[in-house]
Short mmCIF file of C-alpha atoms in Angstrom, two decimals:
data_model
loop_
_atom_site.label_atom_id
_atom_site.label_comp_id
_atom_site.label_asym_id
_atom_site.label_seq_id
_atom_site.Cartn_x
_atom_site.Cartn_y
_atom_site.Cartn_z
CA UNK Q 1 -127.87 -25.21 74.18
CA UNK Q 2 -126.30 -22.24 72.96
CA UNK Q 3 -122.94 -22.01 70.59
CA UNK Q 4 -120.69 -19.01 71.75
CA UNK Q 5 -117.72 -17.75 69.49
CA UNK Q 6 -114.99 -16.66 72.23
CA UNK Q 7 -112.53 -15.79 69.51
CA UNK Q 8 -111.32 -15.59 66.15
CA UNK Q 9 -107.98 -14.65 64.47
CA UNK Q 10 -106.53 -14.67 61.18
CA UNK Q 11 -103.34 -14.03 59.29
CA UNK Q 12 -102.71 -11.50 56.84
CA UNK Q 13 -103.49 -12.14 53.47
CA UNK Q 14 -100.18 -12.50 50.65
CA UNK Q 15 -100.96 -12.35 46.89
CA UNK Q 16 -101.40 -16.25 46.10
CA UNK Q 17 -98.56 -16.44 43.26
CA UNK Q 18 -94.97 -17.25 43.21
CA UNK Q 19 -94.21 -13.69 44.37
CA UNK Q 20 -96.18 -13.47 46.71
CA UNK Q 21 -94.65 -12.83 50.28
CA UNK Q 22 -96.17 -16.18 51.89
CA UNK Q 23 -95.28 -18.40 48.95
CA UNK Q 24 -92.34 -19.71 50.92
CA UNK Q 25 -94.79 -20.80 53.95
CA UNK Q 26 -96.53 -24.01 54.07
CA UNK Q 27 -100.57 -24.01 54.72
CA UNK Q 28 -99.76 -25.89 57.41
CA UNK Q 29 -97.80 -23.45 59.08
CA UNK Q 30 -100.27 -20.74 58.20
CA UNK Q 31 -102.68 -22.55 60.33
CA UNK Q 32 -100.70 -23.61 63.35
CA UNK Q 33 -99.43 -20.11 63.80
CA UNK Q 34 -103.63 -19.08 64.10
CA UNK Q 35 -103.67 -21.94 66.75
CA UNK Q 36 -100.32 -21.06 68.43
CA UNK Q 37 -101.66 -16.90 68.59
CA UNK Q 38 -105.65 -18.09 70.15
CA UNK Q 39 -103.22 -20.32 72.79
CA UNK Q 40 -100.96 -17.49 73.50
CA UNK Q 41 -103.78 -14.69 73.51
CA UNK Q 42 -105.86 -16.71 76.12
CA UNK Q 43 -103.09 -18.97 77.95
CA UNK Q 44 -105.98 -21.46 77.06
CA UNK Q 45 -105.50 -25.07 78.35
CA UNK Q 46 -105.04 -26.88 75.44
CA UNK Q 47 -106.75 -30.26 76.85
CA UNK Q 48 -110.26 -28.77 76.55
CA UNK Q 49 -110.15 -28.67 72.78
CA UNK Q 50 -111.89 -31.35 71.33
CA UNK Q 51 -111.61 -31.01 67.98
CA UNK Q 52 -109.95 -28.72 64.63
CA UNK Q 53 -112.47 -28.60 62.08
CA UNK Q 54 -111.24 -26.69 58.90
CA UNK Q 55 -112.05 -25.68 55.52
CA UNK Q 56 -109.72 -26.41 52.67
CA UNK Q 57 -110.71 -26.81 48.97
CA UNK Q 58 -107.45 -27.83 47.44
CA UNK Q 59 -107.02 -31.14 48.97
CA UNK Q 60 -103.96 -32.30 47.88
CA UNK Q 61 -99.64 -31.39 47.47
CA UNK Q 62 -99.30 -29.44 50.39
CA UNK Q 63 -103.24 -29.50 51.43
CA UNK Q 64 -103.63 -33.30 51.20
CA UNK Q 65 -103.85 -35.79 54.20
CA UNK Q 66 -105.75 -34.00 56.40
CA UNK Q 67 -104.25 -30.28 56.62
CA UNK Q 68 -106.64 -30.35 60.04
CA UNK Q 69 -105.13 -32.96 61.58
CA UNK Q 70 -101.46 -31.89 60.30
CA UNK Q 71 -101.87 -28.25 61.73
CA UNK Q 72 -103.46 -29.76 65.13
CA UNK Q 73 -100.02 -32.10 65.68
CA UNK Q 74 -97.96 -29.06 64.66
CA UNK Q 75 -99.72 -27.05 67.49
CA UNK Q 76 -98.33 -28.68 70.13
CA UNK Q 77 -101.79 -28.70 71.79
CA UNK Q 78 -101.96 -32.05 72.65
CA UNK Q 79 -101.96 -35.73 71.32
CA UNK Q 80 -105.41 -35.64 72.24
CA UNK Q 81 -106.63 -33.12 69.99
CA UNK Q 82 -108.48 -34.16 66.68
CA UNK Q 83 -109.35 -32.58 62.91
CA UNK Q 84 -111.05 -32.95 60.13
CA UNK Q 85 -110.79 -31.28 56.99
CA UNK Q 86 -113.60 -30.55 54.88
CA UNK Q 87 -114.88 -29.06 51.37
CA UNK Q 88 -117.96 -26.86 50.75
CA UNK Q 89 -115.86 -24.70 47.88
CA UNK Q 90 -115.88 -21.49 48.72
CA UNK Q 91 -118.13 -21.97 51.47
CA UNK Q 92 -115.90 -23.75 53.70
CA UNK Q 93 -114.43 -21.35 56.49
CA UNK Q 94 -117.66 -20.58 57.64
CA UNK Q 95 -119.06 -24.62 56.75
CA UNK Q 96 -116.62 -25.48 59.64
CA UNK Q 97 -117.68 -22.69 61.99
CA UNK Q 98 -121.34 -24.40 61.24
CA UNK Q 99 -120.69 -27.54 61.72
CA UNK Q 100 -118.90 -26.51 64.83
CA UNK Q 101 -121.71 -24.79 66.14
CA UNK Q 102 -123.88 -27.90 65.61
CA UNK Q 103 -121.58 -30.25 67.67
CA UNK Q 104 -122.18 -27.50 70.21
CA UNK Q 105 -125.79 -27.49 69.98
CA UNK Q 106 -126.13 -31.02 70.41
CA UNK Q 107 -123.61 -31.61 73.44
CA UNK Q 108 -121.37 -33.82 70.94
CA UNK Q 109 -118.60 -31.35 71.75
CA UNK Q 110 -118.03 -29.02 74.34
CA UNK Q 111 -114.92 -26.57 72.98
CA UNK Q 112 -113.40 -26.63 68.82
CA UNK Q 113 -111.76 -24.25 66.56
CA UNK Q 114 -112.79 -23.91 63.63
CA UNK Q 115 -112.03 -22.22 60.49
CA UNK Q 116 -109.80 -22.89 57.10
CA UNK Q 117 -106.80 -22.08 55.19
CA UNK Q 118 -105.46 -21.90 51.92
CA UNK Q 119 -102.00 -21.55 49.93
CA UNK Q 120 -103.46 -20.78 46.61
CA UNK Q 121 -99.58 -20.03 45.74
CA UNK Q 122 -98.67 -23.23 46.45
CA UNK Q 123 -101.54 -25.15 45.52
CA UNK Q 124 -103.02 -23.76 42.20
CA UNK Q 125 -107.03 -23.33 42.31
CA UNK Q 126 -108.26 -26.30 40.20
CA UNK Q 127 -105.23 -28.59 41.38
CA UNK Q 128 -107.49 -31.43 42.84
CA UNK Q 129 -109.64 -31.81 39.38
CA UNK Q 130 -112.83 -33.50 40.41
CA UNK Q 131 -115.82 -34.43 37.71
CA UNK Q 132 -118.16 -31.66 38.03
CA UNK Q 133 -115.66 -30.19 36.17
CA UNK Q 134 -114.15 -32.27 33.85
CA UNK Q 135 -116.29 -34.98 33.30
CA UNK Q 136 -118.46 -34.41 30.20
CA UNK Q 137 -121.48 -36.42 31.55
CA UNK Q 138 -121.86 -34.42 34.25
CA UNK Q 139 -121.12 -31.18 32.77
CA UNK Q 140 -123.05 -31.16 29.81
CA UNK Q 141 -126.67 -32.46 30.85
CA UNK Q 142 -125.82 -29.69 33.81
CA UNK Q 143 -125.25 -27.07 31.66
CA UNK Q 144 -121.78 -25.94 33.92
CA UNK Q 145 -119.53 -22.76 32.74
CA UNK Q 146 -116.34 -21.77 34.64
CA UNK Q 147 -117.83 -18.93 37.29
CA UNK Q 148 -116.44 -15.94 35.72
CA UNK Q 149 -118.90 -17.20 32.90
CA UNK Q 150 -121.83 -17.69 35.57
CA UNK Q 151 -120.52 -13.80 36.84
CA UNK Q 152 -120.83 -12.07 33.62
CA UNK Q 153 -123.90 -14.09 33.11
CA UNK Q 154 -125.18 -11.91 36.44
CA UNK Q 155 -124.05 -9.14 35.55
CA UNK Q 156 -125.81 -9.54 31.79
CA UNK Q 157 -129.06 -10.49 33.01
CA UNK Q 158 -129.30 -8.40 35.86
CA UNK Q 159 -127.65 -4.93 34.18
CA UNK Q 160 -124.55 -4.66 36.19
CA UNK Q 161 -122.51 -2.99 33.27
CA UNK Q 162 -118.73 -2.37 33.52
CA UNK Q 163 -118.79 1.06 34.72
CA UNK Q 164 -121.27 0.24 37.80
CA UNK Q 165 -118.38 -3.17 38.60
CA UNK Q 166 -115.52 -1.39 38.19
CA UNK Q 167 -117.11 1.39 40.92
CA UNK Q 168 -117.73 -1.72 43.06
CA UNK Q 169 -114.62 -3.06 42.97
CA UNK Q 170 -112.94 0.80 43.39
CA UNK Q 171 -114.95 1.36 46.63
CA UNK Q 172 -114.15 -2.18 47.97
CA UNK Q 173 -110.36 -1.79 47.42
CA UNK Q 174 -111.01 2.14 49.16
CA UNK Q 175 -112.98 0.80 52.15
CA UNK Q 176 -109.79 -1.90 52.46
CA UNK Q 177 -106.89 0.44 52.60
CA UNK Q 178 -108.78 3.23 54.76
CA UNK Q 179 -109.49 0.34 57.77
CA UNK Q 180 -106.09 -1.07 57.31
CA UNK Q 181 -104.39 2.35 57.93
CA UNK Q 182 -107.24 2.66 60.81
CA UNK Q 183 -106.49 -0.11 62.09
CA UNK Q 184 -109.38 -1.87 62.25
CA UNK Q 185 -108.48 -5.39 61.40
CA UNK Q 186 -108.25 -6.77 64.89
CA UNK Q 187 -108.38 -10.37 64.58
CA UNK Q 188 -105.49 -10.12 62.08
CA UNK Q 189 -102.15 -11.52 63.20
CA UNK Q 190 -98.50 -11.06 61.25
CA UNK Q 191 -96.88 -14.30 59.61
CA UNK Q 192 -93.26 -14.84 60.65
CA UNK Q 193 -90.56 -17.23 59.91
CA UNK Q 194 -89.34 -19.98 62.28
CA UNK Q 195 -87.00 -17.17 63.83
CA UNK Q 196 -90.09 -15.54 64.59
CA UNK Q 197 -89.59 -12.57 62.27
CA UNK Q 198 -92.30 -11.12 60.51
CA UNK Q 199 -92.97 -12.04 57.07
CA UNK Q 200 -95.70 -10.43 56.26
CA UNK Q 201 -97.33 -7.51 58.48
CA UNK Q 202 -100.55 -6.24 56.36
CA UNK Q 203 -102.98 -7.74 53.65
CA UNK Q 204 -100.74 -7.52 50.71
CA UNK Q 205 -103.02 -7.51 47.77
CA UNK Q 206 -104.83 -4.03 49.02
CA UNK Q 207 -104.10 -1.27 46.03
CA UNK Q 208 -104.92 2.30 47.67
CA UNK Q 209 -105.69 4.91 45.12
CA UNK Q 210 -107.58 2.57 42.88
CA UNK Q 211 -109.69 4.17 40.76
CA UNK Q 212 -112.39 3.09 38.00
CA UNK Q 213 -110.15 5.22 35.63
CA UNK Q 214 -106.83 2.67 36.20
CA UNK Q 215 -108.88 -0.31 35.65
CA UNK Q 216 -110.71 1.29 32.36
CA UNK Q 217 -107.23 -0.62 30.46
CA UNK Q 218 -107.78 -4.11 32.13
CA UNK Q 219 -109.24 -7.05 29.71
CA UNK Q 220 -112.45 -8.88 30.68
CA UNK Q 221 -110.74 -12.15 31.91
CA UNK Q 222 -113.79 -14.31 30.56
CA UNK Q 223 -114.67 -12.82 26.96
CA UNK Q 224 -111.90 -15.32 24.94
CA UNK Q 225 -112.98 -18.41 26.92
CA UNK Q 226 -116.99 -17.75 26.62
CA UNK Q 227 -116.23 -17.31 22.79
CA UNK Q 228 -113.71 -20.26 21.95
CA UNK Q 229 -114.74 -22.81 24.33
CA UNK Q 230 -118.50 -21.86 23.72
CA UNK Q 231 -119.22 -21.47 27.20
CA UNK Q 232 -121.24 -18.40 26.35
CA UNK Q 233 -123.53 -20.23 23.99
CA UNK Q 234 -124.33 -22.65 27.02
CA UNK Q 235 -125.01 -19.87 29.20
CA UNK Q 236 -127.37 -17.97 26.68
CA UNK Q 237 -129.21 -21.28 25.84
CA UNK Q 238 -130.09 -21.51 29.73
CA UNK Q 239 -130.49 -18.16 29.66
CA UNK Q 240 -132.91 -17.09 26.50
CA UNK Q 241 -133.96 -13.98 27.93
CA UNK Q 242 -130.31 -12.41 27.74
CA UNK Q 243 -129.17 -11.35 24.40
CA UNK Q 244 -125.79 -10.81 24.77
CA UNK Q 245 -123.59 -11.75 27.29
CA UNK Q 246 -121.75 -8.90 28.28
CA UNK Q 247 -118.21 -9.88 29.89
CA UNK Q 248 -117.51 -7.57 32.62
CA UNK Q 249 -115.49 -8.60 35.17
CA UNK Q 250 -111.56 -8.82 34.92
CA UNK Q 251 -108.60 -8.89 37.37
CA UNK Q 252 -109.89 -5.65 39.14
CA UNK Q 253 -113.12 -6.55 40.17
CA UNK Q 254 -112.67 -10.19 40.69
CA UNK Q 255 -111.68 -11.86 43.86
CA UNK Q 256 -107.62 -11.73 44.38
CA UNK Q 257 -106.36 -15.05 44.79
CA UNK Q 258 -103.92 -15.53 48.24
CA UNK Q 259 -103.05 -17.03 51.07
CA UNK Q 260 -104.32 -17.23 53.86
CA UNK Q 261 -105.85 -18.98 57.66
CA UNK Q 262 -108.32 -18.47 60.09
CA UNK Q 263 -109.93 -19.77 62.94
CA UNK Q 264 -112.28 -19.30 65.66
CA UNK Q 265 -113.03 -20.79 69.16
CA UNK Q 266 -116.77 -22.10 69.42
CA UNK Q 267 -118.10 -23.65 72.78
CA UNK Q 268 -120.79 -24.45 75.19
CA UNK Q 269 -121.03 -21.53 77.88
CA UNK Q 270 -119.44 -24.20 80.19
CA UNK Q 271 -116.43 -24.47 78.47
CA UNK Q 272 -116.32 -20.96 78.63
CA UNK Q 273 -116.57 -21.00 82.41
CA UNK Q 274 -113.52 -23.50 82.13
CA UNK Q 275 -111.75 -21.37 80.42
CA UNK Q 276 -111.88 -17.87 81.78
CA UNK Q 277 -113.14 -16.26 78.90
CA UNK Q 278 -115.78 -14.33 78.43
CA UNK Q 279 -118.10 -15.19 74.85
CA UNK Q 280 -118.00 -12.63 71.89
CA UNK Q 281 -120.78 -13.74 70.18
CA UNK Q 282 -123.22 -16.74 69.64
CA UNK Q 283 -124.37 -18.26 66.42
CA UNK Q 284 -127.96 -17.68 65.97
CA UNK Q 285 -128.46 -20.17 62.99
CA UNK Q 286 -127.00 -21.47 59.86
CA UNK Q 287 -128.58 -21.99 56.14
CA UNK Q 288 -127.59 -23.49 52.40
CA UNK Q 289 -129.38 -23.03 49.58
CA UNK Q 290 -128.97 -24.34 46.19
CA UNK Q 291 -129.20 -23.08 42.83
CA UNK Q 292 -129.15 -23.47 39.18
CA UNK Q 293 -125.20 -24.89 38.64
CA UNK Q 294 -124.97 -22.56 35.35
CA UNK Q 295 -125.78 -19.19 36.82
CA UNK Q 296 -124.41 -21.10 39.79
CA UNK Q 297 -123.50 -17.43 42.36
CA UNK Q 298 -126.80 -16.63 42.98
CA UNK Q 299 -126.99 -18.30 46.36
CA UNK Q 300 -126.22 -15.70 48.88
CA UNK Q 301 -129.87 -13.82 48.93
CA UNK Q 302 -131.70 -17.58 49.17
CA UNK Q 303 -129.46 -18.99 51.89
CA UNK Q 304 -129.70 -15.45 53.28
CA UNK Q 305 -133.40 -15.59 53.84
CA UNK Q 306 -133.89 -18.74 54.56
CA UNK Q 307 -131.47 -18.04 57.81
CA UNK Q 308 -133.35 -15.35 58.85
CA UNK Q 309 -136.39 -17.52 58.82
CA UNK Q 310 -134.70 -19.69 60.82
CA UNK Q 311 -133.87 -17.14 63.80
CA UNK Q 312 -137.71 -15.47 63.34
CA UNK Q 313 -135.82 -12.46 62.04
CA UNK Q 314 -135.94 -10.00 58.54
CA UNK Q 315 -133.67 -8.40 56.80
CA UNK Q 316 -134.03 -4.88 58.72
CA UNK Q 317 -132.77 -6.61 62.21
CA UNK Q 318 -129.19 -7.07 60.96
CA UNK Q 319 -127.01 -4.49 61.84
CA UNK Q 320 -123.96 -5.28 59.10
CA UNK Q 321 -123.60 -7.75 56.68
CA UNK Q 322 -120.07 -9.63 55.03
CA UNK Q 323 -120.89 -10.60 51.19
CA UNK Q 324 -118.04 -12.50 49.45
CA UNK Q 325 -117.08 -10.19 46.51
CA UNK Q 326 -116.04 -14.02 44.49
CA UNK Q 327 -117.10 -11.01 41.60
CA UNK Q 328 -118.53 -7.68 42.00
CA UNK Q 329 -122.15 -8.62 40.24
CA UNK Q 330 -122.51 -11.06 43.50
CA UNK Q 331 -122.85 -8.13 46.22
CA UNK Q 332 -124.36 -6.20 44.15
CA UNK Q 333 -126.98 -8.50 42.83
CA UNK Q 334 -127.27 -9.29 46.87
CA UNK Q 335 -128.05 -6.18 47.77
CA UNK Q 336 -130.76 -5.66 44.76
CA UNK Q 337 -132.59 -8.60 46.25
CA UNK Q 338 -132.19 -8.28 49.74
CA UNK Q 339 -132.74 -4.53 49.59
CA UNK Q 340 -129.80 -3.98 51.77
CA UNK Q 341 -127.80 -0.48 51.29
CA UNK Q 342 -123.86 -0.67 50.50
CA UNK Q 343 -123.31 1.54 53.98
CA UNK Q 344 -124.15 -2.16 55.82
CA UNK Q 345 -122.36 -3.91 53.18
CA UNK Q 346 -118.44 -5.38 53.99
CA UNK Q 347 -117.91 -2.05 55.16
CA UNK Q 348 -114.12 -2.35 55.72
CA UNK Q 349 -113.77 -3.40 51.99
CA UNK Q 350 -113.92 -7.70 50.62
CA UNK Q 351 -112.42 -10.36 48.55
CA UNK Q 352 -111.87 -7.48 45.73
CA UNK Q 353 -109.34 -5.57 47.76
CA UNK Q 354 -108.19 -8.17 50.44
CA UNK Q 355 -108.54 -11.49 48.36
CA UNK Q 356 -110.03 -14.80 48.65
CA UNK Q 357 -108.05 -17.47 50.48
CA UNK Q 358 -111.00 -20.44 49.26
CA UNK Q 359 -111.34 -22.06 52.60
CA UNK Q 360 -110.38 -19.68 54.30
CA UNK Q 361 -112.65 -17.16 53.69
CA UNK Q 362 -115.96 -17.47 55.25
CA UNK Q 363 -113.93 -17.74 58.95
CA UNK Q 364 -111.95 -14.53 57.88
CA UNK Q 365 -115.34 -12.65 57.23
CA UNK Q 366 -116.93 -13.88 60.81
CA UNK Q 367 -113.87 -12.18 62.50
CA UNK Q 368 -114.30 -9.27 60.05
CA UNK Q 369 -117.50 -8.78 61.03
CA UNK Q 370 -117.21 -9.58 65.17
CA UNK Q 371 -114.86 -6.92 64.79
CA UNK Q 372 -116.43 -4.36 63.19
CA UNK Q 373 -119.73 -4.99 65.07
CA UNK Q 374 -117.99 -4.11 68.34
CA UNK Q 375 -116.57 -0.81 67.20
CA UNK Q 376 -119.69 0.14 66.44
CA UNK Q 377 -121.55 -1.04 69.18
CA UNK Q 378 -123.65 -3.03 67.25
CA UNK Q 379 -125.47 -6.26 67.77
CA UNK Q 380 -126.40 -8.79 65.00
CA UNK Q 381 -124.04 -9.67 61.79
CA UNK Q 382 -124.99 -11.53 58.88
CA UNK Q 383 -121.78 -13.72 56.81
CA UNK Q 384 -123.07 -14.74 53.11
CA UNK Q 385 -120.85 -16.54 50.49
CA UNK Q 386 -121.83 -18.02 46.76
CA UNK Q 387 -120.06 -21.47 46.43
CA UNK Q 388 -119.34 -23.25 42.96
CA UNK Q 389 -121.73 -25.76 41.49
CA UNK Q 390 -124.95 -23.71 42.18
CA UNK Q 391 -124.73 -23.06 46.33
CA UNK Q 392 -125.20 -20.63 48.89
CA UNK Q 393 -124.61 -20.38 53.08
CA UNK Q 394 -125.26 -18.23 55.64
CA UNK Q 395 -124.32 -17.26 59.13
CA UNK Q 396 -126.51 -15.25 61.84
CA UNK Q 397 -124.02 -14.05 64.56
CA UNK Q 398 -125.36 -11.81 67.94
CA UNK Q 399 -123.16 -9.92 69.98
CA UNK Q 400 -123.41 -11.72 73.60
#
């Protein structure tokens, strides 16, 4: 049995601090206004949803309790409808869309949206602790650094100097602002208030004009930390081969934090036929792939293979690819192994320009991608994110 995407939306992205234009908006709301926009778009009958599966990796204030199951009541879709909230880190938007698929395949499920959300303004990254983290018996014998560490540890062993990040990170935030002001961001809906007045009408944290020459003043955000709290000696002891570790990556080239939601539709092609809507896409297959925790973003070129393996496919059959700039070394070191070309790579810009909503993101970069595949009259799309600890996933979409 096959696993069709028939939609997917998502809101506009605001800067995830106490400025930024969503701050005031719960992720609660974020996500029922996603489900309240699919309903609306489709005047879809509600009772054939079985489930809300989303990603979330702040689990608590705000985010605790279930945000699934809190956004699927505040819907108004139905007593009847379910949700579940899970946490693959980063990973987690497109986790759910997985997992989805799978309840699909197996005739568990006939019709769910899935997808994730974050309020990184509300709930600060690192709010829910945990003991990878923290706990000294688990992060000692695993040799665990804070990812900016594990980034500039990339970028050090694999020769990704500052120059060659900060011309990453320029082009990202230029391919951003030029589909923006094109228009091309067609799964992306505005915010609004409970008068339904927007809030928010475009992805706030895009900066047009950046150049390489503006960030040239902007601190490497990891140097004081590898020094002081010796996370750079743990790194170079894993590590031998790499002298120095070169800190490269700052504000600029980094992932901006925000808010944000998304979700997507995912059914059988009966459901469809229920429905009265034609499929977009179907997932072909799915992959994770772990990795060494203190290097820890390597994952996206493993979990990236091993998905084409899956689908009896290589690297030259995908028409476009979405890599989660988390840092600029990640695409980068992506497309060095993959020997993909930055003309197929997140094309309309990444997490650099538009920002990283955790568990949100990998949903936000299927629609991205569904998008942009059916400007161009293209076929086959492949969604790759690093996740904390030492992970990687990957998506195979085809155009139905």
């Amino acid at each position: 049995m096959e696993a069709y995407i028939y939609d997917a939306l998502r809101t506009v992205r605001g800067k995830g601090n106490k400025k930024g234009a969503l701050m005031g908006v719960t992720p609660t709301e974020l996500a029922r206004q996603t489900l309240v926009a699919l309903q609306e778009k489709h005047q879809l009958d509600t009772s054939l949803v079985n489930d809300v599966i989303l990603g979330c990796v702040g689990q608590v204030m705000d985010q605790g309790a279930n945000i699934a199951k809190s956004a699927a009541q505040a819907s108004n879709y139905g007593d009847h409808l379910c949700g579940v909230t899970l946490n693959r880190f980063c990973g987690s938007g497109l986790e759910s869309m997985n997992q989805a698929a799978a309840y699909i395949k197996s005739g568990f499920r006939d019709l769910i949206i899935a997808g994730g959300v974050e309020s990184m303004s509300r709930v600060a990254m690192g709010s829910d602790g945990g003991g990878m983290f923290i706990d000294p018996t688990l992060a000692i014998p695993g040799n665990l650094v804070p990812q900016g560490i594990s980034a500039d540890l990339i970028a050090s062993k694999y020769g990704y100097s500052r120059q060659a990040t900060d011309e990453f990170a320029a082009e990202s935030q230029r391919r951003a602002a030029e589909a923006d002001a094109q228009g091309r961001f067609t799964s992306r809906i505005a915010v609004k208030d409970p008068n339904g007045i927007d809030i928010l009408t475009t992805d706030e944290n895009i900066r047009p004009g950046t150049t390489v020459e503006a960030m040239s003043s902007l601190q490497p955000a990891f140097q004081m930390m590898g020094a002081m709290a010796g996370f750079d000696d743990v790194a170079l002891d894993r590590y031998p081969e790499v002298e120095t570790l070169e800190h490269v990556h700052h504000a600029g080239n980094s992932s901006a934090i925000v808010d944000g939601a998304a979700i997507s539709m995912i059914g059988s092609k009966e459901a469809g036929e229920k429905m009265g809507i034609k499929p977009r896409f179907k997932i072909r297959t799915a992959a994770i792939d772990g990795t060494d925790p203190t290097i820890m973003l390597t994952g996206p070129a493993p979990a990236s293979r091993k998905a084409l393996q899956q689908a009896g496919m290589n690297v030259g059959d995908i028409d476009l690819f979405e890599v989660n700039e988390a840092f600029s070394a990640i695409p980068m070191l992506f497309m060095e192994e993959m020997g993909v070309s930055h003309d197929k790579v997140n094309v309309n810009g990444g997490a650099i320009a538009l920002g990283h909503p955790l568990g949100a993101t990998g949903c936000m970069l299927a629609g991205t991608l569904m998008d942009e595949l059916e400007r161009r009259d293209l076929n086959t799309g492949l969604v790759t994110l690093c996740i904390a600890g030492g992970m990687g996933i990957a998506t195979i979409i085809e155009r139905v």
